[in-house]
Short mmCIF file of C-alpha atoms in Angstrom, two decimals:
data_model
loop_
_atom_site.label_atom_id
_atom_site.label_comp_id
_atom_site.label_asym_id
_atom_site.label_seq_id
_atom_site.Cartn_x
_atom_site.Cartn_y
_atom_site.Cartn_z
CA MET V 8 -130.27 48.66 46.28
CA ARG V 9 -129.43 50.54 49.25
CA GLU V 10 -130.72 54.50 49.49
CA PRO V 11 -128.15 57.13 48.95
CA ARG V 12 -127.03 59.41 52.01
CA ASP V 13 -129.17 62.45 52.55
CA GLU V 14 -126.78 65.07 51.17
CA LEU V 15 -126.63 63.37 48.14
CA LYS V 16 -130.11 63.21 47.14
CA ALA V 17 -131.81 66.03 45.32
CA ASP V 18 -134.16 68.41 46.67
CA SER V 19 -137.66 69.48 45.58
CA ASN V 20 -135.84 72.41 43.76
CA GLU V 21 -133.09 70.33 41.87
CA ARG V 22 -136.03 67.55 40.93
CA SER V 23 -138.05 69.89 39.18
CA GLU V 24 -135.57 71.13 36.89
CA LYS V 25 -134.29 68.46 33.82
CA PRO V 26 -130.91 67.04 34.15
CA ASP V 27 -128.41 68.59 32.31
CA PHE V 28 -127.05 64.97 30.44
CA ASP V 29 -124.40 66.68 28.68
CA VAL V 30 -122.38 67.96 32.05
CA LEU V 31 -122.10 64.72 32.65
CA THR V 32 -119.04 62.50 32.32
CA ALA V 33 -119.53 59.65 29.78
CA SER V 34 -119.89 56.08 31.64
CA LYS V 35 -117.54 54.74 29.04
CA ASP V 36 -114.43 57.13 30.35
CA VAL V 37 -115.19 56.63 33.99
CA VAL V 38 -115.02 53.11 33.67
CA ARG V 39 -112.14 53.16 31.55
CA GLY V 40 -110.05 55.38 33.30
CA GLU V 41 -107.92 55.65 29.57
CA ARG V 42 -106.95 59.34 31.51
CA THR V 43 -105.20 57.98 34.05
CA ARG V 44 -103.43 55.64 32.31
CA ASP V 45 -102.92 58.81 29.83
CA ASP V 46 -101.69 60.88 32.73
CA PHE V 47 -99.30 57.88 33.71
CA PHE V 48 -97.75 57.35 30.09
CA ASP V 49 -97.24 61.14 29.42
CA ALA V 50 -95.59 61.41 33.13
CA VAL V 51 -93.28 58.55 32.29
CA LEU V 52 -92.36 59.82 28.60
CA ALA V 53 -91.31 63.10 30.21
CA LEU V 54 -88.91 60.81 32.28
CA ASP V 55 -85.61 61.93 32.20
CA ARG V 56 -83.77 60.47 34.60
CA PRO V 57 -84.11 57.26 37.19
CA THR V 58 -87.51 58.69 38.76
CA SER V 59 -88.93 57.37 42.20
CA VAL V 60 -93.09 56.20 42.33
CA ASP V 61 -93.40 59.55 44.40
CA GLU V 62 -92.52 61.79 41.64
CA VAL V 63 -93.94 59.83 39.46
CA ALA V 64 -97.27 60.25 41.01
CA ASP V 65 -96.48 63.67 41.22
CA LEU V 66 -96.11 64.36 37.98
CA ALA V 67 -99.39 62.21 36.65
CA GLY V 68 -101.39 63.95 39.06
CA HIS V 69 -102.69 61.14 41.05
CA GLY V 70 -101.64 58.88 44.03
CA VAL V 71 -98.41 56.82 44.74
CA ASP V 72 -100.88 53.46 44.43
CA ALA V 73 -101.86 54.32 41.37
CA ALA V 74 -98.09 55.01 40.13
CA ARG V 75 -96.91 51.80 41.82
CA GLU V 76 -99.53 49.82 39.95
CA TYR V 77 -99.25 51.52 36.51
CA LEU V 78 -95.77 51.80 36.71
CA GLN V 79 -95.15 47.70 37.38
CA TRP V 80 -97.70 46.95 34.22
CA PHE V 81 -95.13 49.74 32.17
CA GLU V 82 -92.30 47.65 33.32
CA GLN V 83 -93.89 44.17 32.05
CA MET V 84 -94.85 45.78 28.36
CA GLY V 85 -91.35 47.00 28.23
CA ILE V 86 -92.06 50.89 28.59
CA VAL V 87 -90.14 51.30 31.59
CA THR V 88 -87.23 50.00 33.37
CA ARG V 89 -86.84 49.82 36.94
CA VAL V 90 -83.72 50.54 37.90
CA THR V 91 -83.71 50.18 41.67
CA THR V 92 -85.72 48.45 44.21
CA SER V 93 -85.56 50.08 47.61
CA PRO V 94 -86.48 52.78 47.08
CA ALA V 95 -88.15 51.85 44.02
CA THR V 96 -86.98 54.02 40.82
CA TYR V 97 -88.04 53.92 37.11
CA GLU V 98 -86.63 55.42 33.52
CA ARG V 99 -88.51 55.84 30.36
CA ASN V 100 -87.05 52.72 28.25
CA ASP V 101 -85.93 54.34 24.97
CA GLU V 102 -85.98 51.34 22.86
CA TYR V 103 -89.29 50.55 23.48
CA LEU V 104 -89.93 53.80 22.04
CA ARG V 105 -88.12 53.60 19.08
CA TRP V 106 -89.75 50.21 18.25
CA ARG V 107 -92.97 51.94 18.27
CA ARG V 108 -92.31 54.79 16.23
CA VAL V 109 -90.37 52.15 13.78
CA GLN V 110 -94.17 49.90 14.40
CA THR V 111 -95.97 53.33 13.39
CA LEU V 112 -93.90 54.05 10.57
CA ARG V 113 -94.89 50.60 8.72
CA ASN V 114 -98.55 50.83 9.80
CA GLN V 115 -98.98 54.01 8.86
CA TYR V 116 -96.97 54.22 5.10
CA THR V 117 -96.41 52.21 2.20
CA SER V 118 -92.67 51.05 1.23
CA ASN V 119 -92.90 53.08 -1.59
CA GLU V 120 -93.66 56.30 1.15
CA LEU V 121 -91.25 55.41 3.39
CA LEU V 122 -88.12 55.20 0.59
CA GLU V 123 -89.80 59.16 -0.36
CA PHE V 124 -89.58 60.46 3.27
CA LEU V 125 -85.72 58.44 2.86
CA GLU V 126 -84.63 60.24 0.02
CA ASP V 127 -86.23 63.77 1.36
CA GLU V 128 -84.26 63.36 4.49
CA THR V 129 -80.86 62.13 2.79
CA GLU V 130 -81.37 64.71 0.49
CA ARG V 131 -81.49 67.23 3.12
CA ASP V 132 -78.80 65.61 5.34
CA ARG V 133 -76.58 65.94 2.55
CA SER V 134 -77.54 69.50 2.10
CA TYR V 135 -76.69 70.45 5.91
CA ALA V 136 -73.09 68.71 5.32
CA THR V 137 -72.37 70.85 2.34
CA GLU V 138 -73.55 73.69 4.59
CA PHE V 139 -71.57 73.16 7.88
CA GLU V 140 -68.78 71.46 5.61
CA VAL V 141 -68.27 68.16 7.89
CA GLU V 142 -69.69 65.06 7.65
CA SER V 143 -71.48 65.10 11.05
CA PRO V 144 -73.51 67.60 13.51
CA GLU V 145 -70.94 66.53 16.38
CA ARG V 146 -68.40 67.53 14.54
CA VAL V 147 -69.59 71.52 14.07
CA SER V 148 -68.67 73.79 17.42
CA ILE V 149 -71.87 76.03 17.49
CA SER V 150 -69.62 78.75 18.85
CA GLN V 151 -66.75 78.53 16.40
CA TYR V 152 -69.27 78.50 13.40
CA ALA V 153 -71.43 81.86 14.36
CA VAL V 154 -67.89 83.25 14.86
CA GLU V 155 -66.80 81.97 10.80
CA THR V 156 -70.16 82.88 9.69
CA SER V 157 -71.08 85.77 11.46
CA ARG V 158 -74.57 83.65 12.37
CA SER V 159 -76.00 83.77 15.79
CA ILE V 160 -75.07 81.59 18.30
CA GLU V 161 -78.97 80.44 18.41
CA ASP V 162 -79.34 79.99 14.49
CA VAL V 163 -76.17 77.58 14.29
CA TRP V 164 -77.78 75.82 17.23
CA GLU V 165 -81.31 75.43 15.89
CA ASP V 166 -79.95 74.30 12.46
CA LEU V 167 -77.92 71.79 14.01
CA THR V 168 -80.82 70.51 16.11
CA LYS V 169 -82.33 70.10 12.83
CA TRP V 170 -79.81 68.03 11.11
CA LYS V 171 -79.41 65.87 14.17
CA THR V 172 -83.44 65.31 14.46
CA THR V 173 -82.98 64.57 10.02
CA ARG V 174 -80.73 62.28 10.95
CA HIS V 175 -82.54 60.79 13.86
CA ARG V 176 -84.87 60.29 11.19
CA ILE V 177 -83.07 58.43 8.73
CA THR V 178 -82.35 56.12 11.14
CA LEU V 179 -85.88 55.60 11.67
CA LEU V 180 -87.49 55.10 8.42
CA GLU V 181 -84.26 52.76 6.96
CA GLN V 182 -84.95 50.30 10.29
CA ALA V 183 -88.60 50.51 9.11
CA LEU V 184 -88.05 49.67 5.56
CA SER V 185 -85.38 46.84 6.25
CA GLY V 186 -87.40 45.53 9.01
CA SER V 187 -85.37 46.13 11.68
CA ASP V 188 -86.69 47.98 14.45
CA GLY V 189 -83.28 49.02 16.38
CA SER V 190 -83.09 46.69 19.10
CA ALA V 191 -79.74 45.91 20.37
CA ASP V 192 -79.91 42.09 19.32
CA GLN V 193 -80.50 42.89 15.88
CA ARG V 194 -78.02 45.52 15.86
CA SER V 195 -75.19 43.41 16.79
CA THR V 196 -75.94 41.14 14.22
CA ALA V 197 -75.93 43.48 11.44
#
């Protein structure tokens, strides 16, 4: 084994002190590199438009070569889709994320629990439809409803956002219960 460079060697004062092993990075964290992968995964989840490799590297706080490697790997896994090749741009694959959410629901909850959640969300959906007197949140004019009910625009917007979230949850729960993952193939055969 080679001797370390002089500037890396401990001097006599450092040798007399007991090392503080608690402040050292755990070897499993150094070897596995999960943090880098997680940094890139977080960056990819934040994408809302086709984004260049350089921009993804900046978002993740790592180099362009690492970004290129992780993006290619994420593309193979279906997490991102390459939009252009020169320059290479990628976008988040929302179909993959929906599939992951459905799989997580199936793995974490029993069918009975999923049914209970679906009943709760369906009741919440009915309640919003009754409150707004329409069948869909998309049919509500935020400003008009705020004026008609003497509520603030922000309050109406928050309630509509919650209603849309409720609808999204219903879709995920139905897919988890039906065995459907919401992919385009399964939607077209339904």
